[in-house]
Coordinates of C-alpha atoms and ligand atoms in Angstrom, one line a residue:
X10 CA -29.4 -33.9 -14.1
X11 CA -28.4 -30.3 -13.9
X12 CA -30.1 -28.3 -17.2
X13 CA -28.4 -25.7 -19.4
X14 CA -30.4 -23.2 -18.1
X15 CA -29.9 -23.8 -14.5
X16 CA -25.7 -23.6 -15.0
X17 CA -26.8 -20.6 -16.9
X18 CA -28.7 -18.8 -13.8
X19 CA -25.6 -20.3 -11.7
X20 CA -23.1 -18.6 -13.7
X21 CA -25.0 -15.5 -14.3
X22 CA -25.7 -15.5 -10.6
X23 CA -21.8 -16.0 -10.0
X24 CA -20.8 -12.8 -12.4
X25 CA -23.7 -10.8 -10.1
X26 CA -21.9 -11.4 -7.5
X27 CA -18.9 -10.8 -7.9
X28 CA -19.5 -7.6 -9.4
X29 CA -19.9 -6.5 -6.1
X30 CA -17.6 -8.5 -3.8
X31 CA -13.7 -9.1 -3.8
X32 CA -12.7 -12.6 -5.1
X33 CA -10.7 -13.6 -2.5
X34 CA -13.2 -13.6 0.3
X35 CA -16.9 -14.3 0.3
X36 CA -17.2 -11.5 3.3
X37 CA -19.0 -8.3 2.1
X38 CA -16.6 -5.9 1.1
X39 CA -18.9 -2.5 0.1
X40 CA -17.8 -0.6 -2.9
X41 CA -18.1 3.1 -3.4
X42 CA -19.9 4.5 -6.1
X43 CA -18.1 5.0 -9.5
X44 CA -15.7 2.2 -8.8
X45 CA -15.9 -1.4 -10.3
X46 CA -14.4 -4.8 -10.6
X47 CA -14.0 -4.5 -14.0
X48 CA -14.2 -0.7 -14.9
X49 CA -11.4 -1.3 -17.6
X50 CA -12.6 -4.4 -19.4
X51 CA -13.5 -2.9 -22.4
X52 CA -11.2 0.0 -22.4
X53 CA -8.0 -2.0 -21.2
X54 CA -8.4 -5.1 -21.3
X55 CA -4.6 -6.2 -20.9
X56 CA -4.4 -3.6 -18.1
X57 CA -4.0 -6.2 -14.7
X58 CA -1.9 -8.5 -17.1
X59 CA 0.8 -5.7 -18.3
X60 CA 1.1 -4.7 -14.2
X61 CA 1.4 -8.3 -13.2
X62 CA 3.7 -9.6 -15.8
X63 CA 5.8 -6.5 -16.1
X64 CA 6.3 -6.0 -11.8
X65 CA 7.0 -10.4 -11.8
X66 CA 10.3 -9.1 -13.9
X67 CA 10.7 -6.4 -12.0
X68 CA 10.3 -8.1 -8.4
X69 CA 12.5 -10.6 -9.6
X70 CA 15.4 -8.8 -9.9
X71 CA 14.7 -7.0 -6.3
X72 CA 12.2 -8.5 -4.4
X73 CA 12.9 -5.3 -1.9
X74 CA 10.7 -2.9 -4.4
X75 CA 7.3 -5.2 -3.3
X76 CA 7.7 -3.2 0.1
X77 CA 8.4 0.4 -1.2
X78 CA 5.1 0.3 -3.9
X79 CA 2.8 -1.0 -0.8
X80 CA 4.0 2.1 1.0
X81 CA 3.4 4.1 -1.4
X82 CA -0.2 3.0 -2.3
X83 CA -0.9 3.4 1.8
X84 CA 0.7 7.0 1.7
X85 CA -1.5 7.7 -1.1
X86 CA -4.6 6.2 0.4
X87 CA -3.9 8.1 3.7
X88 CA -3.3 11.3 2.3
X89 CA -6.3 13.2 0.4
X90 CA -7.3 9.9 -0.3
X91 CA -6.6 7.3 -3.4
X92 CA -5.7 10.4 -5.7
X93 CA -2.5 9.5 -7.3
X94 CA -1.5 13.2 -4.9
X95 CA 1.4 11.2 -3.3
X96 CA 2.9 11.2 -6.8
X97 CA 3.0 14.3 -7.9
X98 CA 6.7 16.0 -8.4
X99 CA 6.8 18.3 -5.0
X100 CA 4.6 16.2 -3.0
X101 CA 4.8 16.6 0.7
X102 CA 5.4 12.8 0.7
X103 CA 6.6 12.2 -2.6
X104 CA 9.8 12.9 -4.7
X105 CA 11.4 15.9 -4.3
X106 CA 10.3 16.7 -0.7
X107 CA 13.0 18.4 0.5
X108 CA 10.8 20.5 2.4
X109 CA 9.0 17.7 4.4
X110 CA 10.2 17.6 7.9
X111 CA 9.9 13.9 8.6
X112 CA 11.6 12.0 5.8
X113 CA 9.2 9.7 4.8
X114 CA 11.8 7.8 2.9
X115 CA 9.7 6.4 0.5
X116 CA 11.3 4.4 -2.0
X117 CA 12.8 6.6 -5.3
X118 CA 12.3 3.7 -7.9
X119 CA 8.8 2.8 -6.3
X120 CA 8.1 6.0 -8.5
X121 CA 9.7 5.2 -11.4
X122 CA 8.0 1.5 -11.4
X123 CA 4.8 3.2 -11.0
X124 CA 5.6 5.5 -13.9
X125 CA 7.1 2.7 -15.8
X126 CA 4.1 0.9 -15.6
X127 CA 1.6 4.0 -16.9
X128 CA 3.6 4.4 -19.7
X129 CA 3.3 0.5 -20.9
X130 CA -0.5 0.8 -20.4
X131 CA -0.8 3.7 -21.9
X132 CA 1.2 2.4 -24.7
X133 CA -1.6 -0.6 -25.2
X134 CA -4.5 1.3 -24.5
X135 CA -3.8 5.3 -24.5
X136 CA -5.0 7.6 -22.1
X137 CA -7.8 6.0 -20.2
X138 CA -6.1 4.8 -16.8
X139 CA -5.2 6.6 -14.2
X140 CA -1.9 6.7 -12.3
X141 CA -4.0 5.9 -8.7
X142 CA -5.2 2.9 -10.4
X143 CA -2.1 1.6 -11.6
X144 CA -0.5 2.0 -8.1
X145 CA -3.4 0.0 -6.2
X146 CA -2.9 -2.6 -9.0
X147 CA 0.7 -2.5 -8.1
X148 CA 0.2 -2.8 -4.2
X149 CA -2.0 -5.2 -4.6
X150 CA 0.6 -7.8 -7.0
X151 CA 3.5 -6.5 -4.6
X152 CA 1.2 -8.3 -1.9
X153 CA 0.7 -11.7 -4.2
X154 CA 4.4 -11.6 -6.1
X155 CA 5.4 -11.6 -2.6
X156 CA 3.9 -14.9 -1.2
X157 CA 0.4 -13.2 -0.2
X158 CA -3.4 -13.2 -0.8
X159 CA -4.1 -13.1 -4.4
X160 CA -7.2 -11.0 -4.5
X161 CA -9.0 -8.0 -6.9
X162 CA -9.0 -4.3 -6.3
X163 CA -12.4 -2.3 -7.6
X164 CA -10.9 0.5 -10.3
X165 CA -12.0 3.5 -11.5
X166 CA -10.0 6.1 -9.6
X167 CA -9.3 9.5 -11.2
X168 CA -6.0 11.5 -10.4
X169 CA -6.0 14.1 -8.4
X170 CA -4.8 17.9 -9.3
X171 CA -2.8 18.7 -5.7
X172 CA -1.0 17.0 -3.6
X173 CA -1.5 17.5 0.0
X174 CA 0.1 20.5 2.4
X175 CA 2.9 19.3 4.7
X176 CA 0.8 19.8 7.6
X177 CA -2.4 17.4 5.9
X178 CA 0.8 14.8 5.7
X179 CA 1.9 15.2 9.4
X180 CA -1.5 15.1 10.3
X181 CA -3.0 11.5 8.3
X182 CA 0.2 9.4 9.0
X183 CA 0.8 8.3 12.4
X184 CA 4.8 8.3 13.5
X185 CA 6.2 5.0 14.4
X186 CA 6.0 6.2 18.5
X187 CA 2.3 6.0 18.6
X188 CA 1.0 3.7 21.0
X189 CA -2.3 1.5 20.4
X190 CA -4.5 4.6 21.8
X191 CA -3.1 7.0 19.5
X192 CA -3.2 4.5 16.2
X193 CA -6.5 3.4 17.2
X194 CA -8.0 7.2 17.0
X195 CA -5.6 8.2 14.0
X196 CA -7.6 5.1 11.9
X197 CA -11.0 5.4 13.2
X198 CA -11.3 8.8 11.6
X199 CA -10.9 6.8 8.6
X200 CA -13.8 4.0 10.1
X201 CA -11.3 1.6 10.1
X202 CA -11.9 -0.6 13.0
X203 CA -9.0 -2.4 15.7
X204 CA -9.2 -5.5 13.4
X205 CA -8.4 -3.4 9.8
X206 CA -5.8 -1.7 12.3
X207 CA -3.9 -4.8 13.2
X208 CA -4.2 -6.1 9.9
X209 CA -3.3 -3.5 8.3
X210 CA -0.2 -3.1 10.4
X211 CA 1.0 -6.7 8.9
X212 CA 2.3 -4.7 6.1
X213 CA 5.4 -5.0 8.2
X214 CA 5.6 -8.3 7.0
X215 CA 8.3 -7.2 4.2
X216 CA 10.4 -4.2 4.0
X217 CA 12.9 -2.1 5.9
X218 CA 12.9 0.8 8.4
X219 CA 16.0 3.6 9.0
X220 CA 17.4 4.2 12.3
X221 CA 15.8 7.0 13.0
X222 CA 12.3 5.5 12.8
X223 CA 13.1 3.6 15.9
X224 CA 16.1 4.5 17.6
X225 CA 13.6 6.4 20.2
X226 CA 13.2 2.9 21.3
X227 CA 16.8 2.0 22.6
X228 CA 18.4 6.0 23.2
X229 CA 18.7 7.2 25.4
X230 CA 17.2 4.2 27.4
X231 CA 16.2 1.4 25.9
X232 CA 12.1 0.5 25.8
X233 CA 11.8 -2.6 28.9
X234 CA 9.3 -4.3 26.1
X235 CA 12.1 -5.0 23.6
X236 CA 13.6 -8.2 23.5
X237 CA 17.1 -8.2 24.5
X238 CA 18.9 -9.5 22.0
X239 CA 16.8 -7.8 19.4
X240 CA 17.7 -4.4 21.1
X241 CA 21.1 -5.2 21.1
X242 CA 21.2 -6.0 17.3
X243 CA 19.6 -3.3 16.8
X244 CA 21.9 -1.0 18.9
X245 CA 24.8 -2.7 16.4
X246 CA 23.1 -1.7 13.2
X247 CA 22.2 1.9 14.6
X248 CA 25.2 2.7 17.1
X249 CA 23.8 6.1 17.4
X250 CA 20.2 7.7 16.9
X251 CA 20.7 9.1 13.6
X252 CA 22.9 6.2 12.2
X253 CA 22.0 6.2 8.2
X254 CA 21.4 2.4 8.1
X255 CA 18.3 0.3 7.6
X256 CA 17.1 -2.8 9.3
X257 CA 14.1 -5.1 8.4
X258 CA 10.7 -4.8 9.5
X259 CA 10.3 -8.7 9.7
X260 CA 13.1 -10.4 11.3
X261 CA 11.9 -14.0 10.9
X262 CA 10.8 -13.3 7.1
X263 CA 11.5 -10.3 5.8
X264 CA 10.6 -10.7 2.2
X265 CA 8.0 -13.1 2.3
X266 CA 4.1 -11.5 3.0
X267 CA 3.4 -14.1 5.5
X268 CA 2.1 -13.4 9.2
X269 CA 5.4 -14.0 10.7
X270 CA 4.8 -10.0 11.7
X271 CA 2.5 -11.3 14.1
X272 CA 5.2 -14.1 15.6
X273 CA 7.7 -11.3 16.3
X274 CA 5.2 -9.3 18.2
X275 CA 5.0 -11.9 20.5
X276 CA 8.5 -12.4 20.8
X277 CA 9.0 -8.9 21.8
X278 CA 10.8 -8.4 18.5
X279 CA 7.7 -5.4 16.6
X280 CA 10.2 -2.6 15.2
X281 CA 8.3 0.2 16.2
X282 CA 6.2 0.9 18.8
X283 CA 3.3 1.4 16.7
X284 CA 3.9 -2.0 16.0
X285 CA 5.0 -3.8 19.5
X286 CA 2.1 -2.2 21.8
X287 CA -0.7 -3.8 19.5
X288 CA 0.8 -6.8 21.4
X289 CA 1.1 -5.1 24.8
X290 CA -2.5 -3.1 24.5
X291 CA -5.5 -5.3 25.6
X292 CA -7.8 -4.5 23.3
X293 CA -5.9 -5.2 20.2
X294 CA -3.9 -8.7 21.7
X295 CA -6.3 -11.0 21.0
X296 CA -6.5 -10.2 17.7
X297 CA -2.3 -10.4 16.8
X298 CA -2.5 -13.6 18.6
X299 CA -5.0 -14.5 15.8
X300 CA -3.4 -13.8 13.0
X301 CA 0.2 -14.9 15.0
X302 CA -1.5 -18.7 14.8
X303 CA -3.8 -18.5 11.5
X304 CA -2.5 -17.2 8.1
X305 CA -5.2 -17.6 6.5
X306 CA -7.5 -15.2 9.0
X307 CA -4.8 -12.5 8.5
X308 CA -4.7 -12.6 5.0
X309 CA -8.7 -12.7 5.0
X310 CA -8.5 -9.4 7.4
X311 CA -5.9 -7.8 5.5
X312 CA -7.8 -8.7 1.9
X313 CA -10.4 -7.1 3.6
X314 CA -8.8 -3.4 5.2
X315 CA -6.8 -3.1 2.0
X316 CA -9.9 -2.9 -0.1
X317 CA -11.5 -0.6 2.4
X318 CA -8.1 1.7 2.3
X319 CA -8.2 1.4 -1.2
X320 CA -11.3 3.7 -1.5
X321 CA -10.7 6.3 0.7
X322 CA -11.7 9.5 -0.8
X323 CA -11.3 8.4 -4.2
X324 CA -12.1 10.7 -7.3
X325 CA -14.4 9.2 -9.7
X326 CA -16.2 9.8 -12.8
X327 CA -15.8 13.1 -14.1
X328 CA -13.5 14.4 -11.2
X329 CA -10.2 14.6 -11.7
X330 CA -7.6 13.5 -14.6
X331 CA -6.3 10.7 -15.7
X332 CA -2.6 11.6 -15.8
X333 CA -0.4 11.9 -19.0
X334 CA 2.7 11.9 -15.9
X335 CA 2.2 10.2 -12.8
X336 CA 4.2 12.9 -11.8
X337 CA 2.8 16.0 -13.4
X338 CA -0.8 17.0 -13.7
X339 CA -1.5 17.4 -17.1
X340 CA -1.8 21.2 -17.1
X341 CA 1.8 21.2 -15.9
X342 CA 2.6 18.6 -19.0
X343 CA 4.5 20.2 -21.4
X344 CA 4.2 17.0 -23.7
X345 CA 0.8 16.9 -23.6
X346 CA -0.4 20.8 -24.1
X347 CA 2.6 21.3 -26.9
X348 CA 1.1 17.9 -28.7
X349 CA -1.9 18.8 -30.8
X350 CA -3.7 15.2 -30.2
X351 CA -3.4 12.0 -28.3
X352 CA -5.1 10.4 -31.2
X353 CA -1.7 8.0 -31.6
X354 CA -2.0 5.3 -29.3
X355 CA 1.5 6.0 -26.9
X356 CA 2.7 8.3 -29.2
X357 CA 3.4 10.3 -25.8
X358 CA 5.1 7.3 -23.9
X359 CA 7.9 6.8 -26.8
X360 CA 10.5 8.9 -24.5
Ligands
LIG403 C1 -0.5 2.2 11.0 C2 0.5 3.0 11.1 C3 1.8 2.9 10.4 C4 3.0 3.4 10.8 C5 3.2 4.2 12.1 C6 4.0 3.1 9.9 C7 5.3 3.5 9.9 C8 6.3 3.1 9.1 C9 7.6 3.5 9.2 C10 8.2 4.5 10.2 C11 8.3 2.8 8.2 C12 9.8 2.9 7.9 C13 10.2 4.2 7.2 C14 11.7 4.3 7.2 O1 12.3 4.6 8.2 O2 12.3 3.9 6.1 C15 7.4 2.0 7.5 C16 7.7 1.2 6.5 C17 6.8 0.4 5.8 N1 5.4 0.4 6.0 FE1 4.4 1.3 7.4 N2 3.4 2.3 8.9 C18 2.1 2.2 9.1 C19 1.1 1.5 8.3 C20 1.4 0.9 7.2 C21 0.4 0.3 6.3 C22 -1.1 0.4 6.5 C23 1.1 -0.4 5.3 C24 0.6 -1.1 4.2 C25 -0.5 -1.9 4.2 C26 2.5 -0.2 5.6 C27 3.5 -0.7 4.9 C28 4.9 -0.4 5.1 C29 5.9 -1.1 4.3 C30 5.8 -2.2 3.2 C31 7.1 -0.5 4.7 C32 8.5 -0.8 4.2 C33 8.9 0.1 3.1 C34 10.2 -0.2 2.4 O3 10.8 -1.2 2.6 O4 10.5 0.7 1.5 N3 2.7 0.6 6.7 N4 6.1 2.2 8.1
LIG404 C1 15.7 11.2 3.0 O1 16.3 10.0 3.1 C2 16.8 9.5 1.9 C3 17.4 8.1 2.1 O2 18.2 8.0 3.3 C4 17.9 10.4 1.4 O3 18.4 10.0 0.2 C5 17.2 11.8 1.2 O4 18.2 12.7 0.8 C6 16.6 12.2 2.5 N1 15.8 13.5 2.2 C7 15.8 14.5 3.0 C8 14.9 15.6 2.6 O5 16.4 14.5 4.1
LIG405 C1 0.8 23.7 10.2 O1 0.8 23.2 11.5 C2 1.6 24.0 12.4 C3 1.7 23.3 13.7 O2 0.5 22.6 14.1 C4 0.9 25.4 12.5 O3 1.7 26.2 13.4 C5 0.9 26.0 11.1 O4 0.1 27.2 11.1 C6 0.2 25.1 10.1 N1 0.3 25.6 8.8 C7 -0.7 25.7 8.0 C8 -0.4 26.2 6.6 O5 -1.8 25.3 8.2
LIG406 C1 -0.6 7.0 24.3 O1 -0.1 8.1 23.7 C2 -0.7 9.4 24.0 C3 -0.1 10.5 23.2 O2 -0.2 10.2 21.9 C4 -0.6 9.6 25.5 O3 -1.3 10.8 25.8 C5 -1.2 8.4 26.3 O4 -1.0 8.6 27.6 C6 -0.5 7.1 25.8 N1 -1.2 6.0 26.4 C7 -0.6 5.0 27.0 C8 -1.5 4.0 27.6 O5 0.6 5.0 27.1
LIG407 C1 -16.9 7.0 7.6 O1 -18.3 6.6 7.7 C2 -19.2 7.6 7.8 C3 -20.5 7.1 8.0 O2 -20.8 6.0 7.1 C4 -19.1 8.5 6.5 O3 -20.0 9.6 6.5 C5 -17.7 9.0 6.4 O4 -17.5 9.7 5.1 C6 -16.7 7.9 6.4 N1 -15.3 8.4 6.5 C7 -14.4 8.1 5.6 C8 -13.1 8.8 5.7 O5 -14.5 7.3 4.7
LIG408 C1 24.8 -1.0 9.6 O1 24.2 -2.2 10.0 C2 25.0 -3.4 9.8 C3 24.2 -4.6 10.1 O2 23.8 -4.6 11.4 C4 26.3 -3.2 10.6 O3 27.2 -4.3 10.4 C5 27.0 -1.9 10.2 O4 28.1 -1.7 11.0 C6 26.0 -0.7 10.3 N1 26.7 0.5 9.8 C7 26.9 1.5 10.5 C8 27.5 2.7 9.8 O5 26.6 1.6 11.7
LIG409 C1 -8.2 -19.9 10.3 O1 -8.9 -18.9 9.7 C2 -9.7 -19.3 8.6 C3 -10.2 -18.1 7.9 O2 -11.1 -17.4 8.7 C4 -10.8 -20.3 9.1 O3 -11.6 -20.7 8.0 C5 -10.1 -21.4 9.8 O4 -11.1 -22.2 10.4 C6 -9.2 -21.0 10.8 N1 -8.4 -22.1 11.3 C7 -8.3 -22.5 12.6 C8 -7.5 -23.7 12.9 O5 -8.9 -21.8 13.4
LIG410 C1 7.1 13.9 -15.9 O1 6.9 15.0 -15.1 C2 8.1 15.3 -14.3 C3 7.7 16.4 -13.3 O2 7.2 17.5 -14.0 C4 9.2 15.7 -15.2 O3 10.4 15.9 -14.4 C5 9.5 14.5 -16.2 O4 10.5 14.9 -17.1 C6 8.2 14.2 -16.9 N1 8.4 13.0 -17.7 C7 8.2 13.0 -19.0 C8 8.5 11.7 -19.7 O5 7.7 13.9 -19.6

């Protein structure tokens, strides 16, 4: 016979614990300081339900758009850290880059979602959460709405005021012609070990790619690891190097976050070859096979390296903003410094 107060310690134990750990994995997952599980629950407490329900409508009507706000969460993350910076009107990787030499093609409407989304929250509980915080929730449902690990982000970022110089860009996102080396070095600045690497890499799992990502692959001679057949279709969708056309990432799946990544890899059939040498490199092998015959340990990794990414260089506490414009910081506002006082719950979202 179990008491009252033992179910009592259980359950108080339970909330203990996962006030530190994610949910979706009992494996320790350290948090940094000023984030929390449930930093908004008195504040906002409809917060993860408005993201959730509003991106199932959205996703439904384009499952595509899962793939462009993961992208854009990782761009953040890799950039000057979980800032909100890669959102910013003028960013080096965000709307308006005109002056950016790669084009980082992130998605357009992966912004206005985003933006969409602050100004519904906003609406239900004013001015308390923060634009990098709504696009981690955002990656994160992307991930489950897709057919992934359901699984909780820690909160509590604060925007940041500048967006990173063209060169900081360049220099925190490896191109698509890195080999395993060169990935393996680019991440482990960032502490993330081969395992978060390969993991992290099944974000190919949904989404597409332009040519010119790739096309160094089959002009002017064609990589020997590529699968023929895959080259050749390939060589039909992008006839020339700089063909504006897309492909998918995923050939077996491409909309579904599954680990079918990890099947093409060794079939030859990886995109890039950021991508396909994970499969060639030794070091790195083992694990794809992993995750290429277990689901469940991928999604457990990749649970795992998201959270980690997720808190790269994050502003906290009294750092930062909380945006008023996932684009604009709020000095730049003109809404916000011409109204006298946010006192009216969304008054400032009603455009
Ligand atoms: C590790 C090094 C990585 C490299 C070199 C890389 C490179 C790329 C490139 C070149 C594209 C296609 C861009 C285009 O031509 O349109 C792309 C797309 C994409 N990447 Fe990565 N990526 C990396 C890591 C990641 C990570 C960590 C994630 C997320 C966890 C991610 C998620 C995606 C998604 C979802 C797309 C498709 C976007 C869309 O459909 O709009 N990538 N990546
Ligand atoms: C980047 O690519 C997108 C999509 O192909 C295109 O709309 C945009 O104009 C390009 N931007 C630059 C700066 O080349
Ligand atoms: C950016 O990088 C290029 C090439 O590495 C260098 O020549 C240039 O001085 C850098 N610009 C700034 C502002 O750091
Ligand atoms: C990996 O790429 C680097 C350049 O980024 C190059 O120096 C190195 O030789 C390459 N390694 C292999 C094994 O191809
Ligand atoms: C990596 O870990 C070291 C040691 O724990 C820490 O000092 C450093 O800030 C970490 N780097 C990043 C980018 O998180
Ligand atoms: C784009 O790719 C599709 C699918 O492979 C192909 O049918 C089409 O011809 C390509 N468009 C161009 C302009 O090459
Ligand atoms: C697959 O991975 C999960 C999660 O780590 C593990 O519990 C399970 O035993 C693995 N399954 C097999 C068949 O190895
Ligand atoms: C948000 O900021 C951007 C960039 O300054 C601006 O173009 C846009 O009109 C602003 N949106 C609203 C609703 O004020």
């Amino acid at each position: 016979m179990v008491s009252w107060t033992c179910l009592l310690f259980l359950l108080s134990q339970c909330l203990l614990v996962s006030t530190y750990f994610g949910r979706a994995n009992a494996q320790t997952v350290p948090i940094v300081p000023g984030l929390s599980w449930n930093f908004y629950a008195s504040t906002c407490p409809s917060l993860k339900s408005t993201v959730r329900e509003q991106l199932q409508i959205v996703l439904n009507q384009d499952i595509g758009q899962a793939a462009g706000l993961l992208r854009l969460h990782f761009h953040d993350c890799f950039v000057q850290g979980c800032d909100g910076s890669v959102l910013l009107d003028g960013s080096a990787s965000g709307p308006g880059e005109q002056s950016a030499p790669p084009n980082l093609s992130l998605r357009a409407q992966a912004f206005r979602i985003i933006e969409d989304l602050r100004r519904r929250v906003h609406q239900k509980c004013g001015r308390v959460v923060s634009c990098s915080d709504i696009l981690a929730l955002a990656a994160r449902d992307s991930v489950y709405l897709a057919g992934g690990p359901d699984y909780d982000v820690p909160l509590g970022r604060r925007d940041g005021l500048n967006f990173a110089t063209v060169n900081a860009t360049l220099a925190n996102l490896p191109p698509p012609s890195s080999n395993t080396t060169a990935l393996l070095n680019s991440l482990a600045q960032k502490n993330f070990t081969a395992t978060d690497v390969v993991a992290l890499s099944g974000g190919h799992t949904i989404g597409i790619s332009h040519c010119i990502s790739f096309t160094g692959r089959l002009y002017p001679s064609q990589d020997p690891t590529l699968d023929q057949t895959f080259a050749r279709n390939l060589k039909r969708t992008c006839p020339a190097a700089n063909t504006d056309n897309t492909t998918v990432l995923d050939i077996r799946s491409p909309d579904t976050f599954d680990n079918k990544y990890y099947v093409d890899l060794l079939n030859r059939q990886g995109l890039f070859t950021s991508d396909q040498d994970l499969y060639t490199d030794s070091r790195t092998r083992g694990i794809v096979t992993s995750f290429a015959v277990n689901q469940s340990l991928f999604y457990e990794k990749f649970v795992v390296a998201m959270i980690k990414m997720s808190q790269l260089s994050v502003l906290t506490g009294n750092q930062g903003e909380i945006r008023g414009n996932c684009s604009a910081r709020n000095s730049n506002n003109l809404w916000l410094s011409s109204t006298v006082e946010e006192t009216e719950k969304g008054s400032y979202s009603a455009f």
